[in-house]
Coordinates of C-alpha atoms in Angstrom, one line a residue:
Chain A
M1 CA -75.4 45.7 26.9
H2 CA -72.8 47.1 24.6
I3 CA -70.5 45.8 22.0
A4 CA -69.4 42.9 24.1
V5 CA -72.5 40.8 23.4
Y6 CA -72.2 41.3 19.6
L7 CA -68.6 40.3 19.3
P8 CA -69.2 36.5 19.8
L9 CA -71.7 36.8 17.0
V10 CA -69.3 38.4 14.6
L11 CA -66.2 36.3 15.3
P12 CA -67.5 33.1 13.6
A13 CA -67.5 35.2 10.4
L14 CA -63.8 35.7 11.0
A15 CA -63.3 32.0 11.5
M16 CA -65.3 31.3 8.4
V17 CA -62.9 33.2 6.1
S18 CA -59.7 32.0 7.8
A19 CA -60.5 28.3 8.4
R20 CA -59.4 27.1 5.0
W21 CA -56.2 29.1 5.1
L22 CA -55.4 27.7 8.6
A23 CA -55.9 24.2 7.4
W24 CA -53.5 24.7 4.5
R25 CA -50.9 26.7 6.4
L26 CA -50.6 24.9 9.8
E27 CA -49.2 21.5 10.5
P28 CA -52.2 19.2 10.2
R29 CA -52.4 17.9 13.8
T30 CA -52.2 21.4 15.2
A31 CA -54.7 22.6 12.6
T32 CA -57.2 19.9 13.5
W33 CA -57.0 20.6 17.2
L34 CA -57.2 24.4 16.7
L35 CA -60.0 24.3 14.2
T36 CA -62.1 21.9 16.3
T37 CA -61.7 23.7 19.6
S38 CA -62.3 27.0 17.8
A39 CA -65.5 25.7 16.3
L40 CA -66.7 24.4 19.6
A41 CA -65.7 27.6 21.5
L42 CA -67.2 29.9 18.9
A43 CA -70.5 27.9 18.8
A44 CA -70.7 28.1 22.5
A45 CA -69.9 31.8 22.7
S46 CA -72.3 32.8 20.0
S47 CA -75.1 30.7 21.5
A48 CA -74.4 32.3 24.9
A49 CA -74.5 35.7 23.3
L50 CA -77.9 34.9 21.7
A51 CA -79.1 33.6 25.1
I52 CA -78.0 36.8 26.8
L53 CA -79.8 39.0 24.2
A54 CA -82.9 36.8 24.4
A55 CA -82.9 37.2 28.2
T56 CA -83.2 40.9 27.9
A57 CA -86.4 40.3 26.0
L58 CA -87.8 38.5 29.0
G59 CA -87.2 41.6 31.1
Q60 CA -89.0 43.8 28.7
L61 CA -92.2 41.8 28.2
P62 CA -95.0 43.6 30.1
L63 CA -96.6 40.3 31.0
L64 CA -93.6 38.9 32.7
A65 CA -92.9 42.2 34.4
V66 CA -96.3 42.1 36.1
V67 CA -95.6 38.6 37.3
G68 CA -92.1 39.3 38.4
H69 CA -92.8 42.6 40.1
W70 CA -90.5 44.7 38.1
S71 CA -91.0 47.6 35.7
A72 CA -90.7 46.7 32.1
R73 CA -90.0 50.4 31.4
V74 CA -87.1 50.4 33.9
V75 CA -85.6 47.5 32.1
G76 CA -86.2 49.1 28.7
R77 CA -84.6 52.3 29.8
N78 CA -81.5 50.7 31.2
D79 CA -80.9 48.4 28.3
P80 CA -80.1 49.5 24.8
V81 CA -81.2 46.2 23.3
S82 CA -84.6 46.7 21.6
I83 CA -87.2 44.1 22.1
A84 CA -87.3 43.3 18.4
E85 CA -83.6 42.4 18.6
A86 CA -84.1 40.4 21.7
L87 CA -86.9 38.4 20.1
T88 CA -84.9 37.8 17.0
A89 CA -82.2 36.4 19.2
C90 CA -84.8 34.1 20.8
L91 CA -85.8 32.7 17.5
L92 CA -82.2 32.2 16.4
L93 CA -81.4 30.4 19.6
A94 CA -84.4 28.1 19.3
A95 CA -83.5 27.3 15.7
A96 CA -79.9 26.6 16.7
A97 CA -80.9 24.3 19.6
C98 CA -83.2 22.3 17.3
A99 CA -80.6 22.0 14.6
T100 CA -77.9 20.9 17.0
I101 CA -80.1 18.3 18.8
R102 CA -81.3 16.8 15.5
A103 CA -77.7 16.7 14.1
A104 CA -76.4 15.2 17.4
V105 CA -79.0 12.4 17.3
R106 CA -78.3 11.6 13.7
R107 CA -74.6 11.6 14.2
V108 CA -74.7 9.4 17.3
R109 CA -77.0 6.9 15.5
A110 CA -74.7 6.8 12.5
I111 CA -71.6 6.2 14.6
V112 CA -73.3 3.5 16.6
R113 CA -74.5 1.8 13.4
A114 CA -71.1 1.9 11.9
A115 CA -69.5 0.5 15.0
R116 CA -72.0 -2.3 15.0
E117 CA -71.3 -3.1 11.3
S118 CA -67.6 -2.9 12.1
H119 CA -68.1 -5.4 14.9
R120 CA -70.0 -7.8 12.6
L121 CA -67.4 -7.8 9.9
R122 CA -65.7 -11.1 10.0
S123 CA -62.0 -10.5 10.1
A124 CA -59.1 -11.7 12.2
G125 CA -57.4 -8.4 12.8
R126 CA -58.2 -4.8 12.1
L127 CA -58.4 -5.1 8.3
A128 CA -61.5 -6.3 6.6
V129 CA -61.4 -7.0 2.9
L130 CA -64.6 -6.8 1.0
S131 CA -64.9 -8.5 -2.4
D132 CA -66.4 -5.5 -4.1
P133 CA -65.7 -4.5 -7.6
A134 CA -65.8 -0.9 -6.7
P135 CA -62.5 0.4 -5.3
D136 CA -62.9 1.9 -1.9
A137 CA -61.0 2.2 1.4
Y138 CA -62.1 3.7 4.6
A139 CA -61.8 3.5 8.4
L140 CA -64.9 2.6 10.4
P141 CA -65.0 3.8 14.0
G142 CA -66.0 1.3 16.6
L143 CA -64.8 -1.2 19.2
P144 CA -62.5 -2.2 17.6
G145 CA -62.3 0.2 14.7
R146 CA -61.7 -1.4 11.4
I147 CA -60.0 -0.6 8.2
V148 CA -62.2 -1.6 5.3
V149 CA -60.7 -2.1 1.9
T150 CA -62.3 -3.5 -1.2
A151 CA -60.5 -6.2 -3.2
A152 CA -60.6 -3.9 -6.2
M153 CA -58.5 -1.2 -4.4
L154 CA -56.0 -3.7 -3.1
D155 CA -55.5 -5.2 -6.5
A156 CA -54.7 -1.9 -8.0
L157 CA -51.9 -1.0 -5.6
D158 CA -48.5 -2.5 -5.2
D159 CA -47.1 -3.6 -1.8
R160 CA -45.6 -0.3 -0.8
E161 CA -48.7 1.6 -1.8
R162 CA -50.8 -0.7 0.2
S163 CA -48.8 -0.1 3.3
A164 CA -49.2 3.6 2.7
L165 CA -52.9 3.3 2.4
L166 CA -53.1 1.2 5.6
A167 CA -50.9 3.6 7.5
H168 CA -53.2 6.4 6.5
E169 CA -56.3 4.6 7.6
R170 CA -54.8 3.4 10.8
T171 CA -54.0 7.0 11.8
H172 CA -57.7 7.8 11.4
L173 CA -58.5 5.1 13.9
T174 CA -55.8 5.7 16.5
G175 CA -56.4 9.4 16.3
A176 CA -60.2 9.0 16.8
H177 CA -60.6 11.5 13.9
Y178 CA -64.3 10.8 13.7
L179 CA -64.7 12.7 17.0
F180 CA -63.0 15.8 15.7
V181 CA -65.3 15.8 12.7
A182 CA -68.3 15.1 14.8
V183 CA -67.6 18.0 17.2
A184 CA -66.9 20.4 14.3
E185 CA -70.0 19.5 12.4
L186 CA -72.2 19.8 15.5
S187 CA -70.7 23.2 16.2
A188 CA -71.6 24.1 12.6
A189 CA -75.2 22.9 13.3
A190 CA -75.4 25.4 16.2
N191 CA -73.9 28.2 14.1
P192 CA -74.0 27.8 10.3
L193 CA -71.3 30.3 9.8
L194 CA -69.0 27.6 11.1
Y195 CA -69.6 25.2 8.2
P196 CA -66.4 26.2 6.5
V197 CA -64.6 25.4 9.7
A198 CA -66.1 22.0 9.8
S199 CA -65.1 21.2 6.2
A200 CA -61.6 22.5 7.1
V201 CA -61.5 20.0 9.9
R202 CA -62.5 17.2 7.5
Y203 CA -59.7 18.2 5.3
S204 CA -57.0 18.5 8.0
V205 CA -57.7 15.1 9.4
E206 CA -57.0 13.7 6.0
R207 CA -53.7 15.7 5.9
W208 CA -52.9 14.5 9.4
A209 CA -53.3 10.9 8.2
D210 CA -51.3 11.6 5.1
E211 CA -48.4 13.1 7.0
R212 CA -48.4 10.2 9.4
A213 CA -48.4 7.7 6.6
A214 CA -45.5 9.6 5.1
K215 CA -43.6 9.4 8.3
V216 CA -44.3 5.7 8.8
T217 CA -43.3 4.7 5.3
G218 CA -40.5 7.3 5.1
D219 CA -41.6 8.2 1.6
R220 CA -43.7 11.3 0.9
H221 CA -43.7 10.7 -2.8
L222 CA -45.1 7.2 -2.3
V223 CA -48.0 8.4 -0.3
A224 CA -48.7 11.2 -2.8
R225 CA -48.7 8.6 -5.6
T226 CA -51.0 6.3 -3.6
V227 CA -53.5 9.1 -3.0
G228 CA -53.5 10.2 -6.6
K229 CA -53.7 6.6 -8.0
A230 CA -56.6 5.7 -5.6
A231 CA -58.4 8.9 -6.5
L232 CA -58.2 8.4 -10.2
L233 CA -59.1 4.7 -9.8
T234 CA -62.2 5.5 -7.8
D235 CA -63.2 8.4 -10.1
G236 CA -62.6 6.2 -13.2
Y237 CA -64.8 3.5 -11.8
H238 CA -67.7 5.8 -10.9
K239 CA -67.2 8.1 -13.9
K240 CA -70.0 10.6 -14.4
P241 CA -71.9 10.2 -11.1
F242 CA -68.9 11.3 -9.1
A243 CA -68.4 14.5 -11.2
T244 CA -72.0 15.2 -10.8
L245 CA -71.8 14.8 -7.1
A246 CA -68.8 17.0 -6.9
A247 CA -70.5 19.6 -9.0
A248 CA -73.5 19.5 -6.7
R249 CA -71.2 20.3 -3.8
G250 CA -69.9 23.3 -5.6
K251 CA -66.3 22.2 -5.9
L252 CA -65.9 23.2 -9.4
R253 CA -64.3 26.5 -8.7
R254 CA -60.8 25.4 -7.7
A255 CA -58.7 22.3 -7.2
G256 CA -60.4 19.9 -4.8
P257 CA -59.0 18.5 -1.6
V258 CA -57.4 15.5 -3.3
P259 CA -54.9 17.4 -5.5
R260 CA -54.2 19.7 -2.6
R261 CA -53.2 16.7 -0.5
V262 CA -51.0 15.4 -3.3
Q263 CA -49.4 18.8 -3.7
A264 CA -48.8 19.0 0.0
L265 CA -47.2 15.6 0.1
L266 CA -44.9 16.4 -2.8
A267 CA -43.7 19.5 -1.0
A268 CA -41.7 19.5 2.2
P269 CA -43.5 18.7 5.5
P270 CA -45.3 21.6 7.0
G271 CA -43.5 23.3 9.9
S272 CA -45.1 24.9 12.9
S273 CA -45.9 28.6 12.8
P274 CA -46.3 30.1 16.2
V275 CA -47.4 33.5 15.0
V276 CA -50.5 32.1 13.4
L277 CA -51.2 29.9 16.4
V278 CA -50.9 32.8 18.8
F279 CA -53.2 34.9 16.7
A280 CA -55.8 32.3 16.5
L281 CA -55.7 31.7 20.2
G282 CA -56.0 35.4 20.7
V283 CA -59.2 35.5 18.7
L284 CA -60.6 32.7 20.8
A285 CA -59.6 34.4 24.0
L286 CA -61.4 37.5 22.7
A287 CA -64.6 35.5 22.1
A288 CA -64.4 34.1 25.6
A289 CA -63.8 37.5 27.2
S290 CA -66.5 39.3 25.4
T291 CA -69.0 36.6 26.3
A292 CA -68.0 36.9 29.9
E293 CA -68.4 40.6 29.7
A294 CA -71.8 40.4 28.2
A295 CA -72.9 38.0 30.8
H296 CA -71.7 40.4 33.5
D297 CA -73.7 43.1 31.9
L298 CA -76.8 41.0 32.0
L299 CA -76.4 40.2 35.6
A300 CA -75.9 43.9 36.4
L301 CA -79.1 44.7 34.5
L302 CA -81.0 42.0 36.4
Q303 CA -79.8 43.5 39.7
I304 CA -81.1 46.9 38.7
V305 CA -84.4 45.3 37.9
G306 CA -84.5 43.3 41.0
S307 CA -83.8 46.0 43.5
P308 CA -86.9 47.7 44.9
Chain B
M1 CA -90.9 -31.8 13.7
D2 CA -91.4 -29.1 11.1
S3 CA -94.7 -28.6 9.4
S4 CA -94.2 -27.5 5.8
A5 CA -97.6 -25.8 6.0
D6 CA -95.8 -23.2 8.1
H7 CA -94.1 -21.9 5.0
A8 CA -96.8 -19.5 4.2
A9 CA -95.6 -16.1 5.1
G10 CA -97.2 -15.1 8.4
G11 CA -98.8 -18.5 8.8
H12 CA -100.0 -19.9 12.1
R13 CA -97.5 -20.4 14.9
G14 CA -96.2 -23.9 14.5
R15 CA -94.1 -23.9 17.6
H16 CA -95.5 -21.9 20.4
Q17 CA -92.6 -19.5 20.9
P18 CA -93.1 -16.5 23.2
R19 CA -92.8 -13.0 21.7
H20 CA -89.3 -11.7 21.3
A21 CA -87.7 -11.6 24.7
A22 CA -84.6 -10.3 23.1
P23 CA -84.5 -6.7 21.8
R24 CA -86.3 -6.3 18.5
R25 CA -84.0 -6.4 15.5
R26 CA -84.7 -5.1 12.1
S27 CA -85.5 -7.8 9.6
G28 CA -82.5 -6.9 7.5
E29 CA -80.1 -7.7 10.3
L30 CA -81.9 -11.0 10.9
S31 CA -81.6 -11.9 7.3
G32 CA -77.9 -11.3 7.4
L33 CA -77.5 -13.4 10.5
V34 CA -79.6 -16.2 9.0
L35 CA -77.4 -16.1 5.9
E36 CA -74.3 -16.3 8.0
V37 CA -75.6 -19.3 9.8
L38 CA -76.4 -21.0 6.5
G39 CA -73.0 -20.1 5.2
Q40 CA -71.2 -21.5 8.1
A41 CA -73.1 -24.7 8.2
G42 CA -71.7 -26.3 5.1
R43 CA -74.9 -28.4 4.6
P44 CA -78.5 -27.5 4.0
L45 CA -80.4 -26.6 7.1
T46 CA -84.1 -26.7 8.0
A47 CA -85.9 -23.7 9.5
G48 CA -85.9 -25.4 12.9
E49 CA -82.1 -26.0 12.8
V50 CA -81.6 -22.4 11.8
A51 CA -83.7 -21.2 14.6
E52 CA -81.8 -23.3 17.1
L53 CA -78.4 -22.1 15.8
L54 CA -79.5 -18.5 16.0
E55 CA -80.6 -19.0 19.5
G56 CA -77.2 -20.4 20.3
T57 CA -75.5 -17.3 18.9
G58 CA -77.3 -15.2 21.5
V59 CA -79.9 -13.6 19.2
G60 CA -82.6 -14.6 21.6
P61 CA -85.6 -16.8 21.1
L62 CA -87.0 -16.2 17.7
A63 CA -90.5 -17.2 16.6
Y64 CA -90.3 -20.1 14.3
T65 CA -92.5 -18.4 11.8
T66 CA -90.1 -15.5 11.7
V67 CA -87.2 -17.8 10.7
V68 CA -89.4 -19.4 8.1
T69 CA -90.4 -16.0 6.6
I70 CA -86.8 -14.9 6.4
L71 CA -85.7 -18.1 4.7
S72 CA -88.6 -17.9 2.2
R73 CA -87.7 -14.4 1.4
L74 CA -84.0 -15.2 1.0
H75 CA -85.1 -18.0 -1.4
V76 CA -87.2 -15.6 -3.4
H77 CA -84.4 -13.1 -3.7
G78 CA -82.1 -15.8 -4.9
L79 CA -79.8 -15.7 -1.9
A80 CA -80.7 -19.2 -0.7
D81 CA -81.4 -22.5 -2.4
R82 CA -83.9 -24.9 -1.0
S83 CA -84.5 -28.6 -1.4
R84 CA -87.1 -30.9 0.0
V85 CA -86.1 -32.9 3.1
G86 CA -89.1 -35.1 4.0
R87 CA -92.0 -32.7 4.5
A88 CA -89.8 -29.6 5.1
Y89 CA -87.4 -27.6 3.2
A90 CA -83.7 -27.4 3.8
Y91 CA -82.0 -24.2 2.9
R92 CA -78.5 -23.5 1.7
A93 CA -76.7 -20.1 1.2
V94 CA -76.0 -19.2 -2.4
A95 CA -73.9 -16.0 -2.3
D96 CA -70.4 -15.8 -1.2
E97 CA -69.7 -14.7 2.4
A98 CA -67.5 -11.8 1.4
Q99 CA -70.0 -10.6 -1.2
L100 CA -72.7 -10.5 1.3
A101 CA -70.6 -8.5 3.7
A102 CA -69.9 -6.1 0.9
R103 CA -73.5 -5.8 -0.1
R104 CA -74.6 -5.3 3.5
M105 CA -71.9 -2.7 4.1
R106 CA -72.8 -0.8 1.0
R107 CA -76.5 -0.8 2.0
V108 CA -75.8 0.4 5.5
L109 CA -73.5 3.2 4.4
D110 CA -75.5 4.3 1.5
A111 CA -78.5 4.7 3.8
E112 CA -76.6 7.1 6.0
D113 CA -77.0 10.8 5.2
D114 CA -73.8 11.8 6.8
R115 CA -71.6 9.2 5.3
A116 CA -68.6 11.4 6.2
A117 CA -69.5 10.9 9.9
V118 CA -69.3 7.2 9.6
L119 CA -66.1 6.7 7.7
A120 CA -63.0 8.4 6.9
R121 CA -62.6 7.7 3.2
F122 CA -59.2 7.4 1.7
V123 CA -60.1 9.6 -1.2
G124 CA -63.1 11.7 -1.9
G125 CA -64.6 12.8 -5.2
L126 CA -62.7 14.6 -8.0
N127 CA -64.1 17.6 -9.7
A128 CA -63.7 18.4 -13.4
R129 CA -60.3 19.9 -13.1
D130 CA -58.9 17.6 -10.4
E131 CA -58.1 14.8 -12.8
Q132 CA -55.9 17.0 -15.0
V133 CA -54.2 18.5 -11.9
L134 CA -53.4 15.0 -10.5
R135 CA -52.0 13.8 -13.8
R136 CA -49.9 16.9 -14.0
L137 CA -48.6 16.6 -10.5
L138 CA -47.8 12.9 -10.6
G139 CA -47.2 12.5 -14.3
P140 CA -45.2 9.4 -15.2
D141 CA -45.8 7.7 -11.8
L142 CA -49.3 7.1 -12.9
A143 CA -48.2 5.4 -16.1
S144 CA -49.9 2.2 -15.0
G145 CA -53.1 4.1 -15.6
S146 CA -56.2 4.5 -13.6
Q147 CA -57.5 1.1 -14.8
A148 CA -60.7 2.9 -15.5
R149 CA -63.3 0.3 -16.2
D150 CA -66.0 0.9 -18.7
D151 CA -68.5 -0.4 -16.2
P152 CA -72.0 0.8 -16.9
R153 CA -72.8 0.4 -13.3
D154 CA -73.0 4.1 -12.8
G155 CA -72.6 3.7 -9.0
A156 CA -76.3 2.8 -8.8
E157 CA -75.9 0.3 -6.0

């Protein structure tokens, strides 16, 4: 068991530092797909690597060796993974499994509840207006999905800004963005190093919807203005609590996602950059390859153990 | 038909309804449904009429006492008015339909830990610097102002 098994455990760290940059640099739709599949692939690869390491522990446990008719010493001699390492991998794997299952259950329940609420909202079409003094607008996944806007938000925007807002939310529904976010966040539950990737996915689905709204309305500046206006309106309504919330999330260091979105909309539309894409795919291929290599090593080890 | 003595919460079963054949629903959902029924009716309804209407919407057979309990609770919370009709009470929804939807939605969503999972919000929170940055980027376009309300609500909904 050489370096191959450790590579999938290290690569998520690489994803961690590059995720935000990828979300800013790449065209949003590409970025969303890339980041989500990366998160999933890296979570799977790192979990597989942990499982492989943990499996070597089984071979070295004297108790199991007696039952399984092999020599624990033979296993230990042929495999450079210490038993301490292997047991640590066991624990990490168990923790990851628990965290992922819990997160998955919560996520599915939340989505189902949202879909049910969406279904019960009384509205003719896709749009539901709530008479709520707090300005808010969001897309609820469901069958059918709905766009929920409060009266306060609608009142504050003019006709064109409203259509920008609706185009943005509609993109979230037609693109099933809640799925991308769910996959990314579940991957992060399996491997916490991937949390930055999950938040990058959350950001890039917003950018995806912004860009689509800009295309539909034909006016990037309009969408930028709508986003900024809505943000200041919402922030102004909630005043301190929002700032406290943002501070609690540690966003004080640099400009948050909303100004970044406005900035991106005021600039030219992002182009594709094949170099970055190829590099990222290369990293994923490396993760897959090294996981396969480690699995192959494990099988070889088990064959040594198994032969009389 | 209706015994007003049944209005005690958890009183004896006036009508011998079987236990819920339909899947159990949380009482919050049922309250919402009852309010909807009241809102749609356009005239005060007795508990028996509400129960019948609910059955018609496919909620499944509800115990009469359940409906009575819900109506009493709604009355206590100021969401429904009641008036005497013979020996029973007739209830009428007080709050506006849309307001109820808003309130219910807010309750559902605030109860979710991962709110981000459930909805894709148009704009998220702003940190301390964000407001300045936004105003700098968009400048005169925001001249209409953010219509910031001095609402001491503090988001405590």
